Tab-separated table of C-alpha atoms in Angstrom:
chain	number	residue	atom	x	y	z
A	925	MET	CA	-11.750	-24.449	13.198
A	926	ARG	CA	-13.001	-25.927	9.926
A	927	ILE	CA	-11.171	-29.227	9.394
A	928	GLY	CA	-13.033	-30.559	6.389
A	929	THR	CA	-15.720	-29.869	3.839
A	930	LEU	CA	-18.384	-31.915	2.171
A	931	LYS	CA	-18.666	-31.150	-1.537
A	932	GLN	CA	-21.969	-32.220	-3.078
A	933	SER	CA	-21.300	-31.142	-6.664
A	934	TYR	CA	-18.443	-30.723	-9.105
A	935	ILE	CA	-19.058	-26.972	-9.174
A	936	ALA	CA	-18.615	-26.798	-5.395
A	937	ASP	CA	-15.452	-28.897	-5.614
A	938	ALA	CA	-13.986	-26.630	-8.271
A	939	ALA	CA	-14.871	-23.379	-6.487
A	940	LEU	CA	-11.889	-21.120	-5.861
A	941	PHE	CA	-13.342	-19.841	-2.571
A	942	ASP	CA	-15.348	-22.540	-0.839
A	943	SER	CA	-16.344	-20.998	2.495
A	944	ARG	CA	-17.926	-17.881	3.917
A	945	THR	CA	-14.738	-17.237	5.861
A	946	GLN	CA	-12.597	-17.095	2.743
A	947	LYS	CA	-15.087	-14.812	1.025
A	948	THR	CA	-15.199	-12.543	4.085
A	949	TRP	CA	-11.424	-12.206	4.211
A	950	LEU	CA	-11.378	-11.609	0.466
A	951	LEU	CA	-13.852	-8.743	0.839
A	952	LEU	CA	-11.855	-7.267	3.730
A	953	GLY	CA	-8.658	-7.459	1.702
A	954	ALA	CA	-10.350	-5.808	-1.266
A	955	ALA	CA	-11.658	-3.029	0.999
A	956	LEU	CA	-8.155	-2.396	2.352
A	957	LEU	CA	-6.716	-2.211	-1.151
A	958	VAL	CA	-9.393	0.296	-2.134
A	959	LEU	CA	-8.840	2.466	0.946
A	960	PHE	CA	-5.022	2.278	0.881
A	961	PRO	CA	-4.331	5.007	-1.749
A	962	PHE	CA	-6.468	7.509	0.163
A	963	MET	CA	-4.410	7.010	3.322
A	964	ALA	CA	-0.894	6.452	1.956
A	965	SER	CA	1.739	9.001	1.004
A	966	ASP	CA	3.228	9.236	-2.486
A	967	TYR	CA	6.237	7.211	-1.356
A	968	TRP	CA	4.130	4.254	-0.221
A	969	LEU	CA	1.909	4.516	-3.289
A	970	TYR	CA	5.033	4.345	-5.442
A	971	LEU	CA	6.137	1.192	-3.612
A	972	ALA	CA	2.644	-0.323	-3.827
A	973	CYS	CA	2.599	0.123	-7.610
A	974	LEU	CA	6.092	-1.342	-7.907
A	975	VAL	CA	5.134	-4.306	-5.718
A	976	ALA	CA	2.047	-4.984	-7.856
A	977	ILE	CA	4.122	-4.977	-11.051
A	978	ASN	CA	6.652	-7.347	-9.494
A	979	VAL	CA	3.859	-9.612	-8.228
A	980	ALA	CA	2.476	-9.909	-11.765
A	981	SER	CA	5.864	-10.839	-13.233
A	982	ALA	CA	6.770	-13.205	-10.377
A	983	THR	CA	3.436	-14.986	-10.802
A	984	GLY	CA	4.236	-15.550	-14.456
A	985	LEU	CA	7.654	-16.990	-13.602
A	986	ASN	CA	6.057	-19.190	-10.952
A	987	ILE	CA	3.807	-20.723	-13.623
A	988	LEU	CA	6.897	-21.729	-15.580
A	989	THR	CA	9.405	-22.584	-12.855
A	990	GLY	CA	7.303	-23.314	-9.768
A	991	TYR	CA	4.490	-25.270	-11.399
A	992	THR	CA	6.069	-26.666	-14.582
A	993	GLY	CA	9.614	-27.118	-13.288
A	994	LEU	CA	11.347	-25.234	-16.122
A	995	VAL	CA	14.077	-22.898	-14.913
A	996	SER	CA	14.124	-19.551	-16.701
A	997	MET	CA	16.548	-16.664	-16.430
A	998	GLY	CA	14.874	-14.625	-19.150
A	999	GLN	CA	11.973	-12.994	-17.336
A	1000	ALA	CA	13.524	-9.542	-17.627
A	1001	ALA	CA	13.950	-10.023	-21.386
A	1002	PHE	CA	10.248	-10.782	-21.803
A	1003	MET	CA	9.353	-7.790	-19.653
A	1004	GLY	CA	11.522	-5.701	-21.960
A	1005	LEU	CA	9.665	-6.989	-25.019
A	1006	GLY	CA	6.368	-5.991	-23.429
A	1007	ALA	CA	7.652	-2.599	-22.304
A	1008	TYR	CA	9.084	-1.661	-25.701
A	1009	THR	CA	5.934	-2.840	-27.483
A	1010	VAL	CA	3.798	-0.644	-25.232
A	1011	ALA	CA	6.141	2.319	-25.661
A	1012	ILE	CA	6.230	2.037	-29.474
A	1013	LEU	CA	2.450	1.670	-29.786
A	1014	GLN	CA	1.823	4.554	-27.386
A	1015	ILE	CA	4.285	6.907	-29.083
A	1016	ARG	CA	3.645	6.095	-32.737
A	1017	PHE	CA	-0.051	5.215	-32.802
A	1018	GLY	CA	-1.554	6.465	-29.538
A	1019	THR	CA	-3.640	3.294	-29.175
A	1020	PRO	CA	-5.581	2.645	-25.930
A	1021	PHE	CA	-3.454	1.445	-23.040
A	1022	LEU	CA	-5.402	-1.806	-22.591
A	1023	PHE	CA	-4.740	-2.721	-26.225
A	1024	ASN	CA	-1.074	-1.800	-25.769
A	1025	LEU	CA	-0.736	-3.961	-22.669
A	1026	PHE	CA	-2.366	-6.923	-24.405
A	1027	ALA	CA	-0.135	-6.441	-27.441
A	1028	GLY	CA	2.914	-6.271	-25.176
A	1029	GLY	CA	1.882	-9.552	-23.600
A	1030	VAL	CA	1.385	-11.184	-27.011
A	1031	VAL	CA	4.787	-10.038	-28.330
A	1032	ALA	CA	6.456	-11.323	-25.168
A	1033	MET	CA	4.519	-14.592	-25.537
A	1034	VAL	CA	5.902	-15.057	-29.053
A	1035	GLY	CA	9.395	-14.458	-27.691
A	1036	GLY	CA	8.744	-16.978	-24.926
A	1037	LEU	CA	7.565	-19.607	-27.411
A	1038	VAL	CA	10.765	-19.192	-29.412
A	1039	VAL	CA	12.948	-19.444	-26.325
A	1040	GLY	CA	10.929	-22.412	-25.066
A	1041	ILE	CA	11.641	-24.591	-28.112
A	1042	PRO	CA	14.878	-26.039	-26.604
A	1043	SER	CA	12.935	-27.083	-23.479
A	1044	LEU	CA	12.099	-30.488	-24.989
A	1045	ARG	CA	15.765	-31.335	-25.354
A	1046	VAL	CA	17.335	-29.641	-22.340
A	1047	LYS	CA	16.271	-28.815	-18.804
A	1048	GLY	CA	17.709	-27.631	-15.513
A	1049	LEU	CA	20.848	-25.543	-15.764
A	1050	TYR	CA	21.120	-26.140	-19.506
A	1051	LEU	CA	17.685	-24.590	-20.041
A	1052	ALA	CA	18.638	-21.713	-17.735
A	1053	ILE	CA	21.651	-20.983	-19.947
A	1054	ALA	CA	19.417	-21.033	-23.020
A	1055	THR	CA	17.091	-18.460	-21.443
A	1056	ILE	CA	20.046	-16.295	-20.408
A	1057	ALA	CA	20.882	-16.099	-24.110
A	1058	ALA	CA	17.458	-14.481	-24.616
A	1059	SER	CA	18.473	-11.659	-22.284
A	1060	PHE	CA	21.620	-10.922	-24.260
A	1061	ILE	CA	19.816	-11.108	-27.615
A	1062	THR	CA	16.993	-8.774	-26.554
A	1063	HIS	CA	19.470	-6.339	-24.982
A	1064	PHE	CA	21.399	-6.232	-28.270
A	1065	LEU	CA	18.197	-5.593	-30.239
A	1066	PHE	CA	16.975	-2.902	-27.845
A	1067	ALA	CA	20.326	-1.093	-28.003
A	1068	ASN	CA	20.824	-1.239	-31.776
A	1069	LEU	CA	17.435	-0.982	-33.453
A	1070	LYS	CA	16.269	2.451	-34.575
A	1071	LEU	CA	12.683	1.500	-33.703
A	1072	THR	CA	13.603	1.118	-30.026
A	1073	GLY	CA	15.522	4.386	-29.811
A	1074	GLY	CA	18.931	2.736	-29.497
A	1075	THR	CA	20.866	3.274	-26.293
A	1076	THR	CA	18.829	6.370	-25.380
A	1077	GLY	CA	15.598	4.395	-25.264
A	1078	LEU	CA	12.075	5.744	-25.505
A	1079	SER	CA	10.066	8.208	-23.438
A	1080	LEU	CA	6.334	7.703	-23.652
A	1081	PRO	CA	3.387	9.891	-22.640
A	1082	PRO	CA	1.163	8.792	-19.758
A	1083	ALA	CA	-1.740	6.435	-20.293
A	1084	GLN	CA	-5.130	8.095	-20.743
A	1085	LEU	CA	-8.408	6.961	-19.183
A	1086	PHE	CA	-11.527	8.932	-20.194
A	1087	GLY	CA	-9.296	11.901	-20.992
A	1088	ILE	CA	-7.525	11.753	-17.610
A	1089	ALA	CA	-3.751	11.331	-17.727
A	1090	LEU	CA	-2.542	8.558	-15.439
A	1091	ASP	CA	0.593	10.465	-14.514
A	1092	THR	CA	0.751	10.040	-10.732
A	1093	SER	CA	1.219	7.043	-8.478
A	1094	PHE	CA	-2.307	7.549	-7.132
A	1095	ARG	CA	-3.860	7.361	-10.595
A	1096	LEU	CA	-1.615	4.564	-11.815
A	1097	TYR	CA	-2.544	2.530	-8.741
A	1098	TRP	CA	-6.056	2.134	-10.175
A	1099	LEU	CA	-4.593	0.797	-13.413
A	1100	ILE	CA	-1.868	-1.465	-12.071
A	1101	LEU	CA	-3.641	-3.073	-9.120
A	1102	PRO	CA	-6.822	-4.301	-10.914
A	1103	ILE	CA	-4.764	-5.805	-13.753
A	1104	THR	CA	-2.482	-7.566	-11.256
A	1105	VAL	CA	-5.465	-8.938	-9.333
A	1106	LEU	CA	-7.003	-10.272	-12.557
A	1107	MET	CA	-3.708	-11.933	-13.456
A	1108	LEU	CA	-3.539	-13.560	-10.011
A	1109	LEU	CA	-7.087	-14.866	-10.320
A	1110	GLY	CA	-6.280	-16.191	-13.777
A	1111	ALA	CA	-3.220	-18.038	-12.476
A	1112	ALA	CA	-5.160	-19.460	-9.515
A	1113	ASN	CA	-7.886	-20.748	-11.827
A	1114	LEU	CA	-5.356	-22.137	-14.293
A	1115	PHE	CA	-4.262	-24.847	-11.880
A	1116	ARG	CA	-7.800	-26.097	-11.423
A	1117	THR	CA	-7.906	-27.016	-15.125
A	1118	ARG	CA	-6.411	-29.920	-17.051
A	1119	VAL	CA	-3.758	-27.562	-18.450
A	1120	GLY	CA	-2.581	-26.628	-14.975
A	1121	ARG	CA	-2.619	-30.252	-13.860
A	1122	ALA	CA	-0.543	-31.145	-16.928
A	1123	PHE	CA	2.015	-28.508	-15.917
A	1124	ILE	CA	2.277	-30.022	-12.438
A	1125	ALA	CA	2.616	-33.549	-13.870
A	1126	ILE	CA	5.497	-32.390	-16.078
A	1127	ARG	CA	7.172	-30.787	-13.075
A	1128	ASP	CA	6.848	-33.898	-10.916
A	1129	ARG	CA	8.009	-36.381	-13.556
A	1130	ASP	CA	8.075	-35.444	-17.211
A	1131	ILE	CA	8.690	-39.000	-18.448
A	1132	SER	CA	5.681	-40.298	-16.536
A	1133	ALA	CA	3.600	-37.402	-17.837
A	1134	GLU	CA	4.530	-38.320	-21.406
A	1135	VAL	CA	3.619	-41.953	-20.770
A	1136	LEU	CA	0.222	-40.774	-19.543
A	1137	GLY	CA	-0.349	-39.069	-22.874
A	1138	ILE	CA	0.650	-35.478	-22.084
A	1139	PRO	CA	2.428	-33.968	-25.126
A	1140	LEU	CA	5.499	-32.474	-23.488
A	1141	LEU	CA	6.515	-29.981	-26.141
A	1142	ARG	CA	2.992	-28.545	-26.441
A	1143	TYR	CA	2.557	-27.999	-22.722
A	1144	LYS	CA	6.095	-26.799	-22.133
A	1145	LEU	CA	5.674	-24.216	-24.882
A	1146	LEU	CA	2.278	-23.282	-23.466
A	1147	SER	CA	3.869	-22.744	-20.063
A	1148	PHE	CA	6.605	-20.595	-21.595
A	1149	GLY	CA	3.980	-18.634	-23.507
A	1150	LEU	CA	1.787	-17.965	-20.468
A	1151	SER	CA	4.764	-17.024	-18.313
A	1152	SER	CA	6.070	-14.668	-20.988
A	1153	PHE	CA	2.614	-13.130	-21.486
A	1154	TYR	CA	2.516	-12.281	-17.774
A	1155	ALA	CA	6.019	-10.823	-18.029
A	1156	GLY	CA	5.063	-8.783	-21.088
A	1157	VAL	CA	2.007	-7.275	-19.401
A	1158	ALA	CA	4.095	-6.551	-16.301
A	1159	GLY	CA	6.717	-4.903	-18.526
A	1160	GLY	CA	3.999	-2.776	-20.122
A	1161	LEU	CA	2.797	-1.667	-16.703
A	1162	TRP	CA	6.421	-0.914	-15.837
A	1163	ALA	CA	6.697	1.280	-18.949
A	1164	TYR	CA	3.582	3.267	-18.042
A	1165	PHE	CA	4.794	3.569	-14.452
A	1166	PHE	CA	8.290	4.912	-15.195
A	1167	ARG	CA	7.501	6.298	-18.684
A	1168	VAL	CA	11.093	5.767	-19.820
A	1169	VAL	CA	12.291	2.513	-21.382
A	1170	THR	CA	15.976	1.903	-22.106
A	1171	PRO	CA	18.061	-1.222	-22.816
A	1172	GLU	CA	19.459	-0.947	-19.280
A	1173	SER	CA	15.984	-1.082	-17.731
A	1174	PHE	CA	15.797	-4.884	-17.925
A	1175	PRO	CA	19.201	-6.369	-17.061
A	1176	LEU	CA	19.942	-9.999	-16.261
A	1177	LEU	CA	19.997	-9.020	-12.587
A	1178	MET	CA	16.261	-8.383	-12.806
A	1179	SER	CA	15.695	-11.978	-13.930
A	1180	ILE	CA	17.694	-13.142	-10.910
A	1181	PHE	CA	15.514	-10.864	-8.766
A	1182	PHE	CA	12.328	-12.628	-9.896
A	1183	LEU	CA	13.846	-16.086	-9.580
A	1184	ALA	CA	14.874	-15.238	-6.016
A	1185	ALA	CA	11.369	-13.892	-5.367
A	1186	ILE	CA	9.618	-17.174	-6.174
A	1187	ILE	CA	12.243	-19.183	-4.266
A	1188	VAL	CA	11.923	-17.022	-1.146
A	1189	GLY	CA	8.155	-16.852	-1.455
A	1190	GLY	CA	7.623	-20.494	-2.272
A	1191	MET	CA	7.664	-22.155	-5.680
A	1192	GLY	CA	4.498	-23.789	-6.917
A	1193	SER	CA	2.268	-21.453	-4.925
A	1194	ILE	CA	0.324	-18.373	-6.004
A	1195	LEU	CA	0.726	-17.006	-2.485
A	1196	GLY	CA	4.456	-17.690	-2.727
A	1197	GLY	CA	4.790	-15.460	-5.772
A	1198	ILE	CA	2.967	-12.660	-3.966
A	1199	LEU	CA	4.947	-12.940	-0.733
A	1200	GLY	CA	8.252	-13.330	-2.565
A	1201	ALA	CA	7.700	-10.228	-4.700
A	1202	VAL	CA	6.670	-8.238	-1.632
A	1203	PHE	CA	9.746	-9.450	0.266
A	1204	MET	CA	12.224	-8.723	-2.522
A	1205	THR	CA	10.748	-5.273	-3.158
A	1206	MET	CA	10.034	-4.067	0.358
A	1207	VAL	CA	12.843	-5.480	2.498
A	1208	PRO	CA	15.583	-3.336	0.865
A	1209	GLU	CA	13.400	-0.263	1.431
A	1210	LEU	CA	12.705	-1.233	5.039
A	1211	LEU	CA	16.403	-1.872	5.659
A	1212	LYS	CA	17.138	1.563	4.226
A	1213	LEU	CA	14.639	3.140	6.635
A	1214	VAL	CA	16.112	1.229	9.576
A	1215	PHE	CA	19.695	2.197	8.726
A	1216	ASP	CA	18.675	5.832	8.252
A	1217	LEU	CA	17.373	5.833	11.829
A	1218	LEU	CA	20.801	4.895	13.160
A	1219	PRO	CA	22.965	7.718	14.533
A	1220	GLY	CA	24.646	9.369	11.589
A	1221	GLY	CA	22.711	7.151	9.162
A	1222	HIS	CA	22.183	9.867	6.547
A	1223	GLU	CA	25.817	10.964	6.625
A	1224	MET	CA	27.107	7.375	6.327
A	1225	THR	CA	24.883	6.311	3.425
A	1226	VAL	CA	27.858	5.440	1.210
A	1227	PHE	CA	29.327	3.161	3.878
A	1228	LEU	CA	26.044	1.612	5.023
A	1229	SER	CA	24.777	0.745	1.538
A	1230	PRO	CA	27.055	-2.324	1.184
A	1231	VAL	CA	26.049	-3.400	4.698
A	1232	ARG	CA	22.368	-3.259	3.736
A	1233	THR	CA	23.119	-5.368	0.684
A	1234	VAL	CA	24.933	-7.961	2.804
A	1235	VAL	CA	22.083	-8.085	5.339
A	1236	PHE	CA	19.555	-8.509	2.536
A	1237	GLY	CA	21.609	-11.320	1.017
A	1238	LEU	CA	21.904	-13.060	4.388
A	1239	LEU	CA	18.125	-12.922	4.793
A	1240	ILE	CA	17.683	-14.660	1.439
A	1241	VAL	CA	20.260	-17.307	2.337
A	1242	GLY	CA	18.521	-17.774	5.684
A	1243	PHE	CA	15.268	-18.631	3.949
A	1244	LEU	CA	17.026	-21.122	1.691
A	1245	VAL	CA	18.656	-22.830	4.672
A	1246	PHE	CA	15.916	-22.774	7.313
A	1247	GLU	CA	12.755	-22.729	5.202
A	1248	PRO	CA	13.387	-24.001	1.660
A	1249	HIS	CA	9.630	-24.019	0.975
A	1250	GLY	CA	9.540	-20.252	1.380
A	1251	LEU	CA	7.341	-17.680	3.039
A	1252	ALA	CA	4.168	-19.432	1.888
A	1253	GLU	CA	5.051	-22.414	4.073
A	1254	VAL	CA	5.838	-20.082	6.995
A	1255	TRP	CA	2.362	-18.589	6.632
A	1256	ARG	CA	0.775	-22.050	6.527
A	1257	ARG	CA	2.521	-22.986	9.752
A	1258	ILE	CA	1.356	-19.776	11.431
A	1259	ARG	CA	-2.194	-20.532	10.294
A	1260	ARG	CA	-2.065	-24.036	11.697
A	1261	PHE	CA	-0.544	-22.919	14.994
A	1262	PHE	CA	-2.888	-20.021	15.708
A	1263	HIS	CA	-5.878	-21.363	13.772
A	1264	LEU	CA	-5.907	-18.117	11.822
A	1265	TRP	CA	-7.338	-19.596	8.642
A	1266	PRO	CA	-9.789	-20.981	8.123
A	1267	PHE	CA	-11.919	-20.048	11.098
A	1268	LYS	CA	-15.002	-21.957	12.054
A	1269	ASN	CA	-17.799	-21.195	9.592
């Protein structure tokens, strides 16, 4: 087991992957992700795409809440801004999907900067209430503007890549997964920079951070902007995945979903955002499969659905009670106990 490393240069100290073991596991993971769509059914490909979208959005919220300590309940609103931007650009102008996704992220970032302005004056639950207001405002705009299609929403054509329509889960997998991986790498690298360290200092003690010379408003707005950009890109991917965007697509409940994801997964951890999004997306599906296997499960779907919801809620509460640091901490303990990672070089 590798218990320490000797870094002989700043470049080595700043490396994201600093051992052959980490690089080997990274290559194995990449190989599995490449092979997965050729072995999985449409159902599992659908879930994989949905998980990747949720991972991207949860990572953005983790930058804001987990690393900067600013509670937000507006992640769904920023996803909606990104989704509608992508839909409008795709329908009206037919611009390339990468440009649309970037534009969706930028529009959501602008919305996040506006919502983040009160963050210098308020924090905690007061800031959460301010971000909830963003959800109601965006929902009103989506439902009443002619540009957004009103209550009926917008239906957009599939993304095109070299003349090939990305209209199946298999094809969309090759769009959604690489973008999500790039966003994860970007977030991981962010916290090895002075900007990321400033975020963490604000989270730990904002008054001390200000005394040290960190301009609070600038970095809080930057955190809101980055988080919203991630949400906007995730919302754009969501729009291409479902190809229908309506005001009801991004309710307040979705914001609660992502907040629960980073809490269950582990706040202030890139791995936590991944594990939390996987948990919140997959566990309801797995519970559904388990309950369907029970005698008479298909016939009793109406009666078993509330039971599944209660079981899912109890699992979330269990994590909060028995492991408040989330699934990421559970994985760290498993690693330490079984010496799973890192192995001896």
